[in-house]
Coordinates of C-alpha atoms and ligand atoms in Angstrom, one line a residue:
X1138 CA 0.0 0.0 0.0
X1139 CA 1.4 2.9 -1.0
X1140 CA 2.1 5.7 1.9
X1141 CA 2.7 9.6 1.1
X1142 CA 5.4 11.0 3.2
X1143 CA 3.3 12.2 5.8
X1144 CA 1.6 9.1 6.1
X1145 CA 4.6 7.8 6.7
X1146 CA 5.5 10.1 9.3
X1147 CA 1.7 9.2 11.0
X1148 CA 2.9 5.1 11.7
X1149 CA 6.4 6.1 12.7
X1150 CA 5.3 7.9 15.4
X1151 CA 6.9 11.0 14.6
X1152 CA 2.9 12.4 15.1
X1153 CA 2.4 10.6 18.6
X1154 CA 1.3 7.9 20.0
X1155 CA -2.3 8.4 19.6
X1156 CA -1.7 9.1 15.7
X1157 CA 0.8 6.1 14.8
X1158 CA -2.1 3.9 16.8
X1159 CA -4.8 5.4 14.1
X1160 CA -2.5 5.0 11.2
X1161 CA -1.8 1.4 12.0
X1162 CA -5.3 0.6 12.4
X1163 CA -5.7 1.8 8.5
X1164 CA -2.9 0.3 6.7
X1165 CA -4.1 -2.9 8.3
X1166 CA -7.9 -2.1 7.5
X1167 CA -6.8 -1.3 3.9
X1168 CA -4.4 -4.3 3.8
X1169 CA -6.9 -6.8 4.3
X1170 CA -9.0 -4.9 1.6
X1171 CA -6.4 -4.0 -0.7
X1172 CA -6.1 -0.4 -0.8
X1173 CA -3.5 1.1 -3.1
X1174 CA -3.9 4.0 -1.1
X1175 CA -5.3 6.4 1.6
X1176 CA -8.0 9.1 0.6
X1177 CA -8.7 12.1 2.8
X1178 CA -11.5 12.5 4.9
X1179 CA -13.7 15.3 5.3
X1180 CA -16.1 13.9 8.2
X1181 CA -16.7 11.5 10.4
X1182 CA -18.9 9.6 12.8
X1183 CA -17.9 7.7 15.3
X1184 CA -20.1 4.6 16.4
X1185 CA -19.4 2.7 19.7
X1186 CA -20.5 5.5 22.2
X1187 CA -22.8 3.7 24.3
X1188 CA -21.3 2.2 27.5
X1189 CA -23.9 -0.5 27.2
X1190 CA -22.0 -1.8 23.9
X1191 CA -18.2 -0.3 24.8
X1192 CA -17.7 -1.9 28.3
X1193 CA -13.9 -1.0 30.3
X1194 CA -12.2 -2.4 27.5
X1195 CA -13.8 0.1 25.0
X1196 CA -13.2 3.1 27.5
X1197 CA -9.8 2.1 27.9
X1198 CA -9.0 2.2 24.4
X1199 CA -10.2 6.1 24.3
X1200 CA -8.7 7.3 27.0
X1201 CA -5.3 5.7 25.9
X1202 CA -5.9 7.8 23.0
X1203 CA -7.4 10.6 24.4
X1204 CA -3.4 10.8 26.3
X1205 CA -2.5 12.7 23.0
X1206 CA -4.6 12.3 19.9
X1207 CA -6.7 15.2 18.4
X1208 CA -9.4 15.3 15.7
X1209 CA -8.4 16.3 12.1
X1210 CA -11.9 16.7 10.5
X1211 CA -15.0 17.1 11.7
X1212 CA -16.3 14.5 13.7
X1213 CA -19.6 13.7 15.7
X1214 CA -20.9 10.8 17.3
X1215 CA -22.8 8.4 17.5
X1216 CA -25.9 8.4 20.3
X1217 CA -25.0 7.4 23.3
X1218 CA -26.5 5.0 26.5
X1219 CA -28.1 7.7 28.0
X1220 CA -29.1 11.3 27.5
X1221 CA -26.4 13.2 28.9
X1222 CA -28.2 16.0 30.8
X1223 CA -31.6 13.8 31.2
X1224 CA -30.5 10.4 32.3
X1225 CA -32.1 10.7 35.8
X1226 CA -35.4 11.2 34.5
X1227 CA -34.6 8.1 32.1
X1228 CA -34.1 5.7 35.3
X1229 CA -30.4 5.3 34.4
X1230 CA -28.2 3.8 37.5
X1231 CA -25.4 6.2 38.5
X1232 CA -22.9 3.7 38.0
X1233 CA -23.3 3.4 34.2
X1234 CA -24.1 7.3 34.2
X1235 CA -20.3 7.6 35.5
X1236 CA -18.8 5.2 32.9
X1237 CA -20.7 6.7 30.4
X1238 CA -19.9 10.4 31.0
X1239 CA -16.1 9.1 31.1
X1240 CA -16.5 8.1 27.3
X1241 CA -18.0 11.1 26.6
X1242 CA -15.0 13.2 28.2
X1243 CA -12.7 10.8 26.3
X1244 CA -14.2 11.9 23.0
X1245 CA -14.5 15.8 23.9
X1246 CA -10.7 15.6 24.6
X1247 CA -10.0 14.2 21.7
X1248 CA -11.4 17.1 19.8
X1249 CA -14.5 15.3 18.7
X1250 CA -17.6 17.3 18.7
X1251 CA -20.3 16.4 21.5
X1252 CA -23.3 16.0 18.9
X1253 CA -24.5 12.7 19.9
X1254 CA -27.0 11.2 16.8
X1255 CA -27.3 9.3 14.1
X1256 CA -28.8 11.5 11.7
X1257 CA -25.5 13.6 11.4
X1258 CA -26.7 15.0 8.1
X1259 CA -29.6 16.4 10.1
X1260 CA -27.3 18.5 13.0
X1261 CA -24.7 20.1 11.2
X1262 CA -22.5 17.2 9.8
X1263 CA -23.5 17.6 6.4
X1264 CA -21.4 16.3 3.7
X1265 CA -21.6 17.0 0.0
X1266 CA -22.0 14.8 -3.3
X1267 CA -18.5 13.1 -3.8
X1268 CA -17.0 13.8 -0.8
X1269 CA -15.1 10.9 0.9
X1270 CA -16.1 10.9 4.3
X1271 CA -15.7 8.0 6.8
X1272 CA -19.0 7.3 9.0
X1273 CA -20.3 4.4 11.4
X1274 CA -23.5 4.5 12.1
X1275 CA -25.1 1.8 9.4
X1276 CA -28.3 4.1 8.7
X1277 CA -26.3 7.2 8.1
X1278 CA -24.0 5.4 6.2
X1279 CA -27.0 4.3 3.8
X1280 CA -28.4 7.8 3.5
X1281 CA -25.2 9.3 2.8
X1282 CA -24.0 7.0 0.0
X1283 CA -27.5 7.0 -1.4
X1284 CA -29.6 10.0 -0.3
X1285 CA -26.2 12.5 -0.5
X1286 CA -24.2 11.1 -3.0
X1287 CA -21.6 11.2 -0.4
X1288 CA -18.9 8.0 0.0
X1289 CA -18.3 6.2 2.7
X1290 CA -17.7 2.1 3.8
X1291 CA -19.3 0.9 7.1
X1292 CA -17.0 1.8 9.3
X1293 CA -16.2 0.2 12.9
X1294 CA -15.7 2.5 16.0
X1295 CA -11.7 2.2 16.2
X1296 CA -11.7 2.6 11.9
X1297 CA -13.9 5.7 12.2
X1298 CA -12.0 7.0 15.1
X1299 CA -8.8 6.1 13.4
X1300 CA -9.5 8.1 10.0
X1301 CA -10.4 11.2 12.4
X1302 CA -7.3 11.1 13.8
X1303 CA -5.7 11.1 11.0
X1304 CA -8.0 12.9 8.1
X1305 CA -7.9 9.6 6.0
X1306 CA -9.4 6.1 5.0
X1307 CA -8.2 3.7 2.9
X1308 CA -9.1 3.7 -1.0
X1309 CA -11.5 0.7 -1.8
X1310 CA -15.2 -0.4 -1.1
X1311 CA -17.6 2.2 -1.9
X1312 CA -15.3 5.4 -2.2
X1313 CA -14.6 3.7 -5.6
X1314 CA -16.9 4.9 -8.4
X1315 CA -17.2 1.2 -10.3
X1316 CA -18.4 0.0 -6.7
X1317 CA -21.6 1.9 -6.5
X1318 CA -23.3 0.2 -9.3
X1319 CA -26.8 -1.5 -8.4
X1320 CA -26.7 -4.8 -7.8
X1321 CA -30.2 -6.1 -7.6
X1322 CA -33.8 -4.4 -9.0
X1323 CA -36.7 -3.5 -6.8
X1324 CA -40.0 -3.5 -8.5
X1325 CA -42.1 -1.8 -6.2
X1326 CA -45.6 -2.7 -6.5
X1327 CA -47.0 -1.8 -2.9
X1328 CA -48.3 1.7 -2.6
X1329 CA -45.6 3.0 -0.3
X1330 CA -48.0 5.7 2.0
X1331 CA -45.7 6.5 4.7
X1332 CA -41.9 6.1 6.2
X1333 CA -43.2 2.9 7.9
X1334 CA -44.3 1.5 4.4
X1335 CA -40.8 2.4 3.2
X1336 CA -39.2 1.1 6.5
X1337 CA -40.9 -2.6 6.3
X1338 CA -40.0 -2.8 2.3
X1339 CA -36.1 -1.7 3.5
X1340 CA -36.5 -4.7 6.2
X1341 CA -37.6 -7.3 3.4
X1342 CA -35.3 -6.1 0.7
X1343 CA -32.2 -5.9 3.4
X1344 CA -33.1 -9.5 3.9
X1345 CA -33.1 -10.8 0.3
X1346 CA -30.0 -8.8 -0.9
X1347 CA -27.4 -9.0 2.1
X1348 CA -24.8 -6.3 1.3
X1349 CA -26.0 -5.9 -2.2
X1350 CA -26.8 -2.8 -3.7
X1351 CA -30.8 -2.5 -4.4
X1352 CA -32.0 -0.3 -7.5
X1353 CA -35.7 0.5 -6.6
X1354 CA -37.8 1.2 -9.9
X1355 CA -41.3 2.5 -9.7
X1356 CA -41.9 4.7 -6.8
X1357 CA -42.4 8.5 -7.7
X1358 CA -41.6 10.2 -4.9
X1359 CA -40.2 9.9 -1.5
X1360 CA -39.5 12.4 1.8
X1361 CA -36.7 13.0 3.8
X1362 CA -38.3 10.5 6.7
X1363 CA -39.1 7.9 3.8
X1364 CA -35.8 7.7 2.8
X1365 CA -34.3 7.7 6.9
X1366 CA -36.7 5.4 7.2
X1367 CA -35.5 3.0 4.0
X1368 CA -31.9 3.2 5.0
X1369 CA -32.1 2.1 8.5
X1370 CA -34.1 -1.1 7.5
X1371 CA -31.8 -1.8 4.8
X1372 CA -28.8 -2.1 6.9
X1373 CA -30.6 -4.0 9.3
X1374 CA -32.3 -6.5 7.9
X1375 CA -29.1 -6.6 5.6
X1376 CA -25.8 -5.4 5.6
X1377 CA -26.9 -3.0 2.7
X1378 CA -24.5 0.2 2.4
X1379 CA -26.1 1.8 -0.2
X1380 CA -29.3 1.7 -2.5
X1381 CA -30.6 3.7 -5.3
X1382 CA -33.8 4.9 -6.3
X1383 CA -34.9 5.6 -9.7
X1384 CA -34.8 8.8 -10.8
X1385 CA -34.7 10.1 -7.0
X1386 CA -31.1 10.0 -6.0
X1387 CA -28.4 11.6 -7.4
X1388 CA -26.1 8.4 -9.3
X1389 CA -29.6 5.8 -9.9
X1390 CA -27.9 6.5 -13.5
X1391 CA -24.9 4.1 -12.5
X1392 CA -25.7 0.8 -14.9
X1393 CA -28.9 0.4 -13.8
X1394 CA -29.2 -1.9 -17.4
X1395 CA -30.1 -6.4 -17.2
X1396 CA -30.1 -6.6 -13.5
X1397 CA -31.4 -9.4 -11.7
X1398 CA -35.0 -8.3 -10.2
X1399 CA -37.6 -8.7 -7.3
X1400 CA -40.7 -7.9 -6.5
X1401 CA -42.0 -5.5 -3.4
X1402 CA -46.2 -6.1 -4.0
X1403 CA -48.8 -5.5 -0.9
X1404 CA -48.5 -9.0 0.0
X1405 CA -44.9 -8.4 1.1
X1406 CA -45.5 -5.4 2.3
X1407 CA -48.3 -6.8 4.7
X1408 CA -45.8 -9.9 5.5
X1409 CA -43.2 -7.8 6.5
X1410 CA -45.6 -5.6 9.0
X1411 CA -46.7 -8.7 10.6
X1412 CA -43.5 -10.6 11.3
X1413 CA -42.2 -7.1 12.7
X1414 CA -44.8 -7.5 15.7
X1415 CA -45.2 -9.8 18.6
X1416 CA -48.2 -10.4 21.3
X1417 CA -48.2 -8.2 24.1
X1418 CA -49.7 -4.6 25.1
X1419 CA -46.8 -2.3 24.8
X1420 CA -45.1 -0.2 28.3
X1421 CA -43.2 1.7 26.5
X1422 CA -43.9 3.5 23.3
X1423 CA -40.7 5.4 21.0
X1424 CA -40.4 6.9 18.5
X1425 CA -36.9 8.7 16.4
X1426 CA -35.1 5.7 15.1
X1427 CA -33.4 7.0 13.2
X1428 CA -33.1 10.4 15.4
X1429 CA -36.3 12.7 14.6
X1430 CA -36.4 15.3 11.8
X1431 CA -38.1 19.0 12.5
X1432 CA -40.6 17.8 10.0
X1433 CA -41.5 14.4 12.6
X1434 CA -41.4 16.9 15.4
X1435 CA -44.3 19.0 14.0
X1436 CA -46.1 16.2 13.3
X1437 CA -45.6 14.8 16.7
X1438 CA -46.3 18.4 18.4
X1439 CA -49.3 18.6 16.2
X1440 CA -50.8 15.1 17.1
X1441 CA -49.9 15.1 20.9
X1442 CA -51.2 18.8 21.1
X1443 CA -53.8 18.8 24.4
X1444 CA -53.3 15.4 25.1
X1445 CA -51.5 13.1 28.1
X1446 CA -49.5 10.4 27.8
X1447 CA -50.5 7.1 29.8
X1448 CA -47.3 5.4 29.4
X1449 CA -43.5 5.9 29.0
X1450 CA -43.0 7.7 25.7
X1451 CA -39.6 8.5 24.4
X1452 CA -38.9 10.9 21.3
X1453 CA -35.0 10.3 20.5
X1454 CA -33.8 13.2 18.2
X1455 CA -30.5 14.9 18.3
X1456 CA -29.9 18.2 20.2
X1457 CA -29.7 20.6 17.3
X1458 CA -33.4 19.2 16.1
X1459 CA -34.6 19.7 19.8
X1460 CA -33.5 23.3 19.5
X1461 CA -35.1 23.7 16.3
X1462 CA -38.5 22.0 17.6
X1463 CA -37.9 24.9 20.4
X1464 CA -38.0 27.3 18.3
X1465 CA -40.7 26.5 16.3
X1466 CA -42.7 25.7 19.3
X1467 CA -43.2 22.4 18.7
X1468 CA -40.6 20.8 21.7
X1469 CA -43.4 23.0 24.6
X1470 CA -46.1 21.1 22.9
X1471 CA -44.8 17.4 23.1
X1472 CA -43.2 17.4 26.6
X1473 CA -46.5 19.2 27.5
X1474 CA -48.3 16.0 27.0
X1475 CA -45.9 14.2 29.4
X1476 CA -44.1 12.8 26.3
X1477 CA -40.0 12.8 26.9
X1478 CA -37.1 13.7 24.6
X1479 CA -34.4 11.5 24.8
X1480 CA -31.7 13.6 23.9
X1481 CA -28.3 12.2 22.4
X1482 CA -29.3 8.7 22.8
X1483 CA -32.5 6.1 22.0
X1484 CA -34.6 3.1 23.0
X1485 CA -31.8 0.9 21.5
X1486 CA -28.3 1.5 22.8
X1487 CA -29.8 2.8 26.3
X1488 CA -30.1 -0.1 28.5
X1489 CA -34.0 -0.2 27.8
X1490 CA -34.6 -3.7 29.0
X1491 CA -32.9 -3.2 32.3
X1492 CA -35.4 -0.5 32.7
X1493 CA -38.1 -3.0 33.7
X1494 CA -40.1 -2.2 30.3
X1495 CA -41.3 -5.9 28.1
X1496 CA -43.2 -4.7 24.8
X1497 CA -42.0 -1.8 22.9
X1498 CA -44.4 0.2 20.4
X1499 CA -42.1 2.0 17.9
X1500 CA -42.3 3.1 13.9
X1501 CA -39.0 1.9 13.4
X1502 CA -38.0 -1.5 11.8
X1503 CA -34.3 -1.5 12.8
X1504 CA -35.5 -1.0 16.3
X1505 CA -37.9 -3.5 16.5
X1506 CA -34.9 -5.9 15.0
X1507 CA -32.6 -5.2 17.8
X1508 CA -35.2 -4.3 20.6
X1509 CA -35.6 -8.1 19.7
X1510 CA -32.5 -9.1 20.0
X1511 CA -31.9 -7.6 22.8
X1512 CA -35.5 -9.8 24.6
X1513 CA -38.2 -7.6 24.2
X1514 CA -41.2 -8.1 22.4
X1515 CA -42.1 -5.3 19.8
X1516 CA -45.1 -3.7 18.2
X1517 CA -44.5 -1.9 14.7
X1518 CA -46.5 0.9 14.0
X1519 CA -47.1 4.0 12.1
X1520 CA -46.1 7.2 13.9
X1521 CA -49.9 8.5 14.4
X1522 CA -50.7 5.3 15.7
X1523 CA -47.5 5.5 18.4
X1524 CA -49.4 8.4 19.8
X1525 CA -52.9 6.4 20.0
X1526 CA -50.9 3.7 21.8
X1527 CA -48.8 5.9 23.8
X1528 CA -52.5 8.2 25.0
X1529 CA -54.7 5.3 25.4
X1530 CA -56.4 4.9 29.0
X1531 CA -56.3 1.1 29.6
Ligands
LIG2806 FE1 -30.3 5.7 15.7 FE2 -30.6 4.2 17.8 FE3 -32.0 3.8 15.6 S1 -28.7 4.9 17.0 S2 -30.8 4.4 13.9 S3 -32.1 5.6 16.9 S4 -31.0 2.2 16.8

């Protein structure tokens, strides 16, 4: 692989400690991939905030190189296990509060900026078309190759970490142009009404195509929240990094031409909704996976307007959103209903089940995968129906 000179100076140490450690973690990374080279970096973020998924081991490894090391490029995180100002109103134990506040002090000296969500590109880390950037969490990832026209592989916690430290990646997976090309067609037959609609087809087509590449023909238009909602299904379900949607996003012209297709008709789209749900009356309703958009907080602020909540209700957006829903006067409306933001973290990487809640109502297909995974039972439903679930009396 080849190194320019100041590469070279990065993994002799001549940069510190800190910076050789980053550097060697890339020319390994693009080893095994077989990089010819590294490619700057003009964002990042980080995944593997959460104590609940970091442990001692992971918190070690950041303050070792917190000792000297020092952001190049932008960089913001990933949410975290709890919210950082709010975690005694979300039952968190002090003892993982502590832990967790360590890891965030790591990351703030390290330069990294305390913006704890995973939709970056809605808080101020916004990439452009064709920039190489180097991002973690798998739903971001999807809507930045896709949605943005951005590039970026999945990235680990120490790989994202690394390429901060050091303003690079390595050259290969999807920052290379002849990678992006679909892999698979979509025929979508379903009438897609909602993100939820577009969520379940992400959760059947992630299954079918693994780390593919889907082309979706056949849809006219999609939102914002649609295509959040598409992106963190896809890379659930699947270890999708990228899609493209006809006509919508910006390279659906890459040899599109003689691929092999499937079929998304209302019989899989009814399939899918019903294998996302499990017996039980949900305790605990949440919605914001991925992290809320302005446009979900009016809608929220609009539906919850003069109304209580009867159970635990969680609305997981990032802080810059929160501020905007401020603003616009839409933040005084929800937590007037008893409804509460969870800032900077969500129902997944907080330790939800050690909260003493069983059955989770939620609009989000990737939480309801690893809500699952994690032994609770889910309910998957539409946002507006959240809200009836989340108000009801009984
Ligand atoms: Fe974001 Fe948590 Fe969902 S990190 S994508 S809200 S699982």
């Amino acid at each position: 692989m080849h190194l320019t000179r100041e590469e070279e100076r990065m993994v002799s140490g001549e940069q510190g400690h800190a910076t050789r450690k980053a550097m060697q973690i890339l020319v390994a990374l693009g080893e095994i991939y077989d990089a010819d080279r590294m490619v700057r970096v003009s964002s990042v973020q980080v995944s593997g905030v959460s104590y609940k998924n970091l442990g001692d081991a992971g918190l070690e490894f950041l303050s070792d190189l917190a000792r000297d090391g020092r952001a190049r490029v932008k960089t913001t995180l990933n949410p975290a296990g709890m919210s950082l100002t709010g975690w005694r109103s979300q039952g968190i134990e002090k003892g993982f509060a502590e832990k967790q506040l360590k890891v965030i002090e790591a990351y703030r000296k390290l330069g990294v900026e305390i913006s704890c969500t995973c939709t970056p590109y809605l808080a101020g880390n916004e990439p452009s078309f064709g920039q190489h950037i180097a991002w973690g969490e798998s739903s971001a990832v999807v809507y930045a190759n896709s949605v943005i026209g951005a590039r970026t592989n999945r990235e680990g916690g120490p790989s994202a970490l690394a390429a901060s430290l050091t303003g690079r990646t390595p050259l290969y997976g999807l920052h290379i142009q002849e990678n992006r090309v679909p892999t698979v067609a979509v025929d979508v037959e379903a009438q897609l009404r909602q993100p939820e609609d577009f969520a379940a087809m992400g959760y059947f087509v992630g299954k079918a195509v693994k780390d593919g590449i889907p082309y979706f023909r056949g849809v006219g238009r999609a939102t914002l929240e649609d295509f959040k909602s598409l992106s963190a299904a896809l890379a659930s379900s699947g270890g999708v990094a990228m899609f493209h949607f006809e006509g919508l996003t910006p390279e659906s012209g890459l040899g599109a031409t003689g691929l092999e297709a499937l079929t998304f008709t209302k019989k899989e789209l009814a399939e899918t909704d019903s294998t996302l749900n499990d017996e039980g009356k949900p305790d605990f309703v949440s919605v914001g996976c991925p992290h809320c958009s302005l446009t979900e907080l009016a809608t929220l602020a609009r539906l919850l307007s003069g109304r209580r909540v009867k159970r635990e209700f969680w609305v997981c957006c990032s802080g810059e959103v929160k501020r905007r829903g401020d603003d616009a006067g839409y933040s005084r409306l929800i937590e007037r209903s008893g409804a509460k933001f969870a800032l900077d973290t969500c129902m997944v990487v907080a330790p939800v089940e050690e909260l003493g809640y069983r059955v989770v109502a939620t609009n989000s297909a990737k939480a309801c995968h690893y809500l699952r995974n994690a032994g609770l039972r889910v309910r998957f439903m539409p946002l507006e129906e959240c809200v009836a679930e989340a108000t009801r009396s009984d």
